[in-house]
mmCIF file of C-alpha atoms in Angstrom:
data_model
loop_
_atom_site.group_PDB
_atom_site.id
_atom_site.type_symbol
_atom_site.label_atom_id
_atom_site.label_comp_id
_atom_site.label_asym_id
_atom_site.label_seq_id
_atom_site.Cartn_x
_atom_site.Cartn_y
_atom_site.Cartn_z
ATOM 1 C CA UNK A 1 79.735 27.501 -81.984
ATOM 2 C CA UNK A 2 77.388 25.986 -80.002
ATOM 3 C CA UNK A 3 76.728 28.442 -76.513
ATOM 4 C CA UNK A 4 75.458 26.360 -73.688
ATOM 5 C CA UNK A 5 72.997 28.605 -72.233
ATOM 6 C CA UNK A 6 71.941 27.814 -68.722
ATOM 7 C CA UNK A 7 68.888 29.706 -67.049
ATOM 8 C CA UNK A 8 68.199 29.996 -63.219
ATOM 9 C CA UNK A 9 65.079 30.111 -62.448
ATOM 10 C CA UNK A 10 63.218 31.870 -58.727
ATOM 11 C CA UNK A 11 59.485 31.289 -57.827
ATOM 12 C CA UNK A 12 59.712 28.074 -59.986
ATOM 13 C CA UNK A 13 57.167 26.234 -57.759
ATOM 14 C CA UNK A 14 54.736 28.976 -58.926
ATOM 15 C CA UNK A 15 52.054 29.691 -61.503
ATOM 16 C CA UNK A 16 54.529 31.253 -63.862
ATOM 17 C CA UNK A 17 57.461 30.321 -62.743
ATOM 18 C CA UNK A 18 56.298 26.301 -63.317
ATOM 19 C CA UNK A 19 55.051 27.250 -66.605
ATOM 20 C CA UNK A 20 58.157 28.920 -67.816
ATOM 21 C CA UNK A 21 60.462 25.739 -66.486
ATOM 22 C CA UNK A 22 57.877 23.582 -68.235
ATOM 23 C CA UNK A 23 58.139 25.692 -71.045
ATOM 24 C CA UNK A 24 62.293 26.058 -71.815
ATOM 25 C CA UNK A 25 62.803 22.681 -70.634
ATOM 26 C CA UNK A 26 61.666 21.522 -74.067
ATOM 27 C CA UNK A 27 64.315 23.870 -75.648
ATOM 28 C CA UNK A 28 67.418 21.825 -76.402
ATOM 29 C CA UNK A 29 69.425 25.044 -76.212
ATOM 30 C CA UNK A 30 68.411 25.938 -72.795
ATOM 31 C CA UNK A 31 69.621 24.048 -69.617
ATOM 32 C CA UNK A 32 66.746 24.827 -66.517
ATOM 33 C CA UNK A 33 68.596 24.962 -62.958
ATOM 34 C CA UNK A 34 65.691 26.329 -60.283
ATOM 35 C CA UNK A 35 67.065 28.565 -57.449
ATOM 36 C CA UNK A 36 66.119 27.342 -54.182
ATOM 37 C CA UNK A 37 65.134 29.338 -50.764
ATOM 38 C CA UNK A 38 67.730 28.826 -47.835
ATOM 39 C CA UNK A 39 66.379 28.186 -44.393
ATOM 40 C CA UNK A 40 66.319 32.274 -44.307
ATOM 41 C CA UNK A 41 63.908 32.479 -47.173
ATOM 42 C CA UNK A 42 66.885 33.840 -49.219
ATOM 43 C CA UNK A 43 67.637 32.525 -52.813
ATOM 44 C CA UNK A 44 71.337 34.055 -52.535
ATOM 45 C CA UNK A 45 73.170 31.282 -51.467
ATOM 46 C CA UNK A 46 71.731 28.889 -53.607
ATOM 47 C CA UNK A 47 72.107 31.001 -56.523
ATOM 48 C CA UNK A 48 76.194 31.858 -55.782
ATOM 49 C CA UNK A 49 76.425 27.883 -55.832
ATOM 50 C CA UNK A 50 74.422 27.562 -59.037
ATOM 51 C CA UNK A 51 76.221 30.339 -60.700
ATOM 52 C CA UNK A 52 79.810 28.766 -59.749
ATOM 53 C CA UNK A 53 78.388 24.979 -60.762
ATOM 54 C CA UNK A 54 77.729 26.631 -64.313
ATOM 55 C CA UNK A 55 80.485 29.496 -64.815
ATOM 56 C CA UNK A 56 81.285 27.852 -68.034
ATOM 57 C CA UNK A 57 77.937 28.691 -69.572
ATOM 58 C CA UNK A 58 75.631 32.014 -70.826
ATOM 59 C CA UNK A 59 73.816 32.644 -67.613
ATOM 60 C CA UNK A 60 70.536 34.218 -67.365
ATOM 61 C CA UNK A 61 68.677 34.625 -64.281
ATOM 62 C CA UNK A 62 64.612 34.969 -64.685
ATOM 63 C CA UNK A 63 63.632 36.095 -61.531
ATOM 64 C CA UNK A 64 60.066 35.140 -60.640
ATOM 65 C CA UNK A 65 60.472 34.721 -56.582
ATOM 66 C CA UNK A 66 58.686 37.223 -54.176
ATOM 67 C CA UNK A 67 56.899 36.782 -51.502
ATOM 68 C CA UNK A 68 52.794 37.226 -52.370
ATOM 69 C CA UNK A 69 51.639 35.802 -49.250
ATOM 70 C CA UNK A 70 52.814 38.177 -46.663
ATOM 71 C CA UNK A 71 51.744 41.989 -47.650
ATOM 72 C CA UNK A 72 53.068 44.047 -45.252
ATOM 73 C CA UNK A 73 55.589 46.648 -45.635
ATOM 74 C CA UNK A 74 58.730 44.330 -43.792
ATOM 75 C CA UNK A 75 58.080 41.543 -46.284
ATOM 76 C CA UNK A 76 57.845 43.281 -48.992
ATOM 77 C CA UNK A 77 60.551 44.940 -48.211
ATOM 78 C CA UNK A 78 63.200 41.754 -47.865
ATOM 79 C CA UNK A 79 61.655 40.935 -51.464
ATOM 80 C CA UNK A 80 62.771 43.940 -52.960
ATOM 81 C CA UNK A 81 66.093 43.983 -51.236
ATOM 82 C CA UNK A 82 66.677 40.451 -52.279
ATOM 83 C CA UNK A 83 65.974 41.744 -56.039
ATOM 84 C CA UNK A 84 68.291 44.423 -55.492
ATOM 85 C CA UNK A 85 71.332 41.850 -53.886
ATOM 86 C CA UNK A 86 70.406 39.583 -57.252
ATOM 87 C CA UNK A 87 70.685 42.390 -59.581
ATOM 88 C CA UNK A 88 74.271 43.315 -58.400
ATOM 89 C CA UNK A 89 75.226 39.871 -58.472
ATOM 90 C CA UNK A 90 74.393 39.439 -62.146
ATOM 91 C CA UNK A 91 75.873 42.720 -63.294
ATOM 92 C CA UNK A 92 79.045 41.844 -61.525
ATOM 93 C CA UNK A 93 79.329 38.680 -63.375
ATOM 94 C CA UNK A 94 77.900 39.297 -66.643
ATOM 95 C CA UNK A 95 74.807 37.681 -66.024
ATOM 96 C CA UNK A 96 71.466 38.754 -67.900
ATOM 97 C CA UNK A 97 68.950 39.148 -65.416
ATOM 98 C CA UNK A 98 65.130 38.866 -66.515
ATOM 99 C CA UNK A 99 62.741 40.795 -63.607
ATOM 100 C CA UNK A 100 59.415 39.694 -63.448
ATOM 101 C CA UNK A 101 57.526 43.289 -62.307
ATOM 102 C CA UNK A 102 53.875 43.955 -62.257
ATOM 103 C CA UNK A 103 51.551 47.064 -63.321
ATOM 104 C CA UNK A 104 51.239 47.482 -59.825
ATOM 105 C CA UNK A 105 54.942 48.566 -59.962
ATOM 106 C CA UNK A 106 54.465 52.587 -60.243
ATOM 107 C CA UNK A 107 55.674 55.562 -58.541
ATOM 108 C CA UNK A 108 52.098 56.092 -56.931
ATOM 109 C CA UNK A 109 51.417 52.413 -56.184
ATOM 110 C CA UNK A 110 48.851 52.082 -53.234
ATOM 111 C CA UNK A 111 50.088 48.728 -51.872
ATOM 112 C CA UNK A 112 53.305 47.549 -50.432
ATOM 113 C CA UNK A 113 53.472 45.076 -52.921
ATOM 114 C CA UNK A 114 53.287 47.727 -55.964
ATOM 115 C CA UNK A 115 55.973 49.998 -53.966
ATOM 116 C CA UNK A 116 58.228 47.599 -53.531
ATOM 117 C CA UNK A 117 58.349 46.230 -56.838
ATOM 118 C CA UNK A 118 58.567 49.804 -58.597
ATOM 119 C CA UNK A 119 61.835 50.573 -56.539
ATOM 120 C CA UNK A 120 62.905 47.040 -57.557
ATOM 121 C CA UNK A 121 62.290 47.334 -61.322
ATOM 122 C CA UNK A 122 64.132 50.605 -61.763
ATOM 123 C CA UNK A 123 67.356 49.390 -59.674
ATOM 124 C CA UNK A 124 67.310 46.462 -62.219
ATOM 125 C CA UNK A 125 66.938 48.361 -65.190
ATOM 126 C CA UNK A 126 69.784 50.901 -64.003
ATOM 127 C CA UNK A 127 72.249 47.735 -63.699
ATOM 128 C CA UNK A 128 71.409 46.609 -67.198
ATOM 129 C CA UNK A 129 68.384 44.025 -66.646
ATOM 130 C CA UNK A 130 65.311 43.486 -68.200
ATOM 131 C CA UNK A 131 61.837 43.838 -66.528
ATOM 132 C CA UNK A 132 58.459 42.277 -67.975
ATOM 133 C CA UNK A 133 55.548 43.932 -66.725
ATOM 134 C CA UNK A 134 52.745 41.763 -68.072
ATOM 135 C CA UNK A 135 49.718 42.401 -66.217
ATOM 136 C CA UNK A 136 46.951 39.888 -65.329
ATOM 137 C CA UNK A 137 48.351 36.910 -66.656
ATOM 138 C CA UNK A 138 45.696 34.495 -68.412
ATOM 139 C CA UNK A 139 46.950 30.756 -68.109
ATOM 140 C CA UNK A 140 45.938 27.842 -69.871
ATOM 141 C CA UNK A 141 44.887 25.472 -68.214
ATOM 142 C CA UNK A 142 43.520 28.429 -65.379
ATOM 143 C CA UNK A 143 45.954 29.289 -62.828
ATOM 144 C CA UNK A 144 46.076 31.941 -60.159
ATOM 145 C CA UNK A 145 43.003 33.936 -59.829
ATOM 146 C CA UNK A 146 41.278 31.818 -62.883
ATOM 147 C CA UNK A 147 41.984 28.657 -60.911
ATOM 148 C CA UNK A 148 40.381 30.101 -57.950
ATOM 149 C CA UNK A 149 37.199 31.199 -60.030
ATOM 150 C CA UNK A 150 36.952 27.570 -61.432
ATOM 151 C CA UNK A 151 36.549 26.017 -58.186
ATOM 152 C CA UNK A 152 33.678 28.001 -57.723
ATOM 153 C CA UNK A 153 32.438 27.784 -60.938
ATOM 154 C CA UNK A 154 32.329 23.719 -60.587
ATOM 155 C CA UNK A 155 30.175 23.914 -57.683
ATOM 156 C CA UNK A 156 27.841 26.674 -59.595
ATOM 157 C CA UNK A 157 29.206 30.010 -57.760
ATOM 158 C CA UNK A 158 29.579 33.109 -59.683
ATOM 159 C CA UNK A 159 31.399 36.217 -58.688
ATOM 160 C CA UNK A 160 29.859 39.657 -59.905
ATOM 161 C CA UNK A 161 32.283 42.676 -58.843
ATOM 162 C CA UNK A 162 31.305 46.288 -58.017
ATOM 163 C CA UNK A 163 31.816 48.644 -59.402
ATOM 164 C CA UNK A 164 33.236 47.773 -62.541
ATOM 165 C CA UNK A 165 36.695 47.930 -63.513
ATOM 166 C CA UNK A 166 39.123 47.559 -66.199
ATOM 167 C CA UNK A 167 41.853 45.344 -66.158
ATOM 168 C CA UNK A 168 44.779 44.687 -68.476
ATOM 169 C CA UNK A 169 45.593 41.312 -69.588
ATOM 170 C CA UNK A 170 47.789 39.136 -71.519
ATOM 171 C CA UNK A 171 48.113 35.580 -72.858
ATOM 172 C CA UNK A 172 50.698 33.500 -71.084
ATOM 173 C CA UNK A 173 51.497 32.526 -74.742
ATOM 174 C CA UNK A 174 53.101 35.902 -75.353
ATOM 175 C CA UNK A 175 54.439 36.242 -72.195
ATOM 176 C CA UNK A 176 56.442 32.796 -72.735
ATOM 177 C CA UNK A 177 57.462 33.602 -76.371
ATOM 178 C CA UNK A 178 59.034 37.054 -75.256
ATOM 179 C CA UNK A 179 60.843 35.069 -72.078
ATOM 180 C CA UNK A 180 62.230 32.611 -74.763
ATOM 181 C CA UNK A 181 63.559 35.140 -77.190
ATOM 182 C CA UNK A 182 65.751 37.281 -74.250
ATOM 183 C CA UNK A 183 66.828 33.826 -72.787
ATOM 184 C CA UNK A 184 68.157 32.998 -76.489
ATOM 185 C CA UNK A 185 69.694 36.518 -76.940
ATOM 186 C CA UNK A 186 67.723 37.072 -79.779
ATOM 187 C CA UNK A 187 66.919 40.262 -78.512
ATOM 188 C CA UNK A 188 68.668 42.131 -75.340
ATOM 189 C CA UNK A 189 68.176 45.901 -74.274
ATOM 190 C CA UNK A 190 67.497 47.848 -71.011
ATOM 191 C CA UNK A 191 63.956 48.813 -71.296
ATOM 192 C CA UNK A 192 60.719 47.357 -69.830
ATOM 193 C CA UNK A 193 58.660 45.266 -72.086
ATOM 194 C CA UNK A 194 55.270 45.611 -71.688
ATOM 195 C CA UNK A 195 52.938 42.734 -72.352
ATOM 196 C CA UNK A 196 49.790 44.338 -72.462
ATOM 197 C CA UNK A 197 46.775 42.572 -74.803
ATOM 198 C CA UNK A 198 43.776 44.643 -73.961
ATOM 199 C CA UNK A 199 41.738 45.889 -71.076
ATOM 200 C CA UNK A 200 38.674 43.791 -70.303
ATOM 201 C CA UNK A 201 36.054 44.117 -67.360
ATOM 202 C CA UNK A 202 36.707 42.257 -64.268
ATOM 203 C CA UNK A 203 33.508 40.542 -64.541
ATOM 204 C CA UNK A 204 34.025 39.270 -68.358
ATOM 205 C CA UNK A 205 37.350 37.727 -66.724
ATOM 206 C CA UNK A 206 35.172 35.729 -64.494
ATOM 207 C CA UNK A 207 33.362 34.655 -66.924
ATOM 208 C CA UNK A 208 36.380 32.882 -68.855
ATOM 209 C CA UNK A 209 35.899 29.821 -65.897
ATOM 210 C CA UNK A 210 32.289 30.467 -66.319
ATOM 211 C CA UNK A 211 30.451 26.231 -66.045
ATOM 212 C CA UNK A 212 26.767 26.983 -64.968
ATOM 213 C CA UNK A 213 25.944 29.267 -62.186
ATOM 214 C CA UNK A 214 23.397 28.638 -59.992
ATOM 215 C CA UNK A 215 24.308 31.498 -57.663
ATOM 216 C CA UNK A 216 25.896 34.660 -58.501
ATOM 217 C CA UNK A 217 27.683 36.533 -55.240
ATOM 218 C CA UNK A 218 28.097 40.354 -55.868
ATOM 219 C CA UNK A 219 31.439 41.378 -54.349
ATOM 220 C CA UNK A 220 32.245 44.606 -53.546
ATOM 221 C CA UNK A 221 36.335 45.533 -55.072
ATOM 222 C CA UNK A 222 37.464 46.591 -51.628
ATOM 223 C CA UNK A 223 36.829 43.340 -50.106
ATOM 224 C CA UNK A 224 38.389 41.365 -53.309
ATOM 225 C CA UNK A 225 41.632 40.435 -51.130
ATOM 226 C CA UNK A 226 39.141 38.603 -48.587
ATOM 227 C CA UNK A 227 37.173 37.247 -50.957
ATOM 228 C CA UNK A 228 39.849 35.191 -53.052
ATOM 229 C CA UNK A 229 41.739 34.663 -49.602
ATOM 230 C CA UNK A 230 38.909 32.340 -48.778
ATOM 231 C CA UNK A 231 38.644 31.076 -52.801
ATOM 232 C CA UNK A 232 42.583 30.211 -52.026
ATOM 233 C CA UNK A 233 41.693 27.826 -49.286
ATOM 234 C CA UNK A 234 39.022 26.191 -50.944
ATOM 235 C CA UNK A 235 41.772 25.315 -53.953
ATOM 236 C CA UNK A 236 45.009 23.009 -52.943
ATOM 237 C CA UNK A 237 47.276 25.517 -54.706
ATOM 238 C CA UNK A 238 46.927 28.781 -53.201
ATOM 239 C CA UNK A 239 50.261 30.135 -54.912
ATOM 240 C CA UNK A 240 50.093 33.246 -56.150
ATOM 241 C CA UNK A 241 46.360 34.371 -55.668
ATOM 242 C CA UNK A 242 47.330 38.017 -54.210
ATOM 243 C CA UNK A 243 50.055 38.157 -56.965
ATOM 244 C CA UNK A 244 47.268 37.979 -59.913
ATOM 245 C CA UNK A 245 45.160 40.536 -58.132
ATOM 246 C CA UNK A 246 47.539 43.471 -57.400
ATOM 247 C CA UNK A 247 46.855 45.138 -60.752
ATOM 248 C CA UNK A 248 43.389 45.410 -59.751
ATOM 249 C CA UNK A 249 43.469 46.575 -56.185
ATOM 250 C CA UNK A 250 45.903 48.937 -57.262
#
């Protein structure tokens, strides 16, 4: 029996969401539907519309959408509450939900982002959803933090962070592989999926986009957000600047 599978994706314009869409669109078994925010910056209304429009299909929600531009407690709380509401709707309608969480999500998180994602993550798990915690994702071609570093490397500027810090990184291919398995129904259980490949030094990560540096700038780790915000201004696509850095800062 052929199953009509539809994957609803929030945050499809972001670094990870766009890659997931591009990957799944090549899979004939899965139809991709992007869920858009409304004038109130909420996915809920369009989510309901798309669910009703595809009621005869097997639905999976991949929730990548999260406010990474405003790190205030209020903005992060809104993203958390919306994730909780989406989780409830998925549970009520029998829709599988995959929430893209973060290694920043922990009980003792030092940021509003990490604290809010930890609460949302536990709620999604309690309603039968799946949470993927990929850490810092290495995109090919570079995206997120790597793309910002590439902008500088092209003009001969390198960054050297101190104090030295280890960070968990995951290849984008591994993330896509796990998501594709879940959407296609090969495996499904309510537990965290930790996609931890390896721990690397932050300065090693910077050299991923190494071209030829004529100037190396030492950057204190405590100023990392400010520095990358400036880098983001230099790039045409500044989506997800902080999202890639949260695991480092927390």
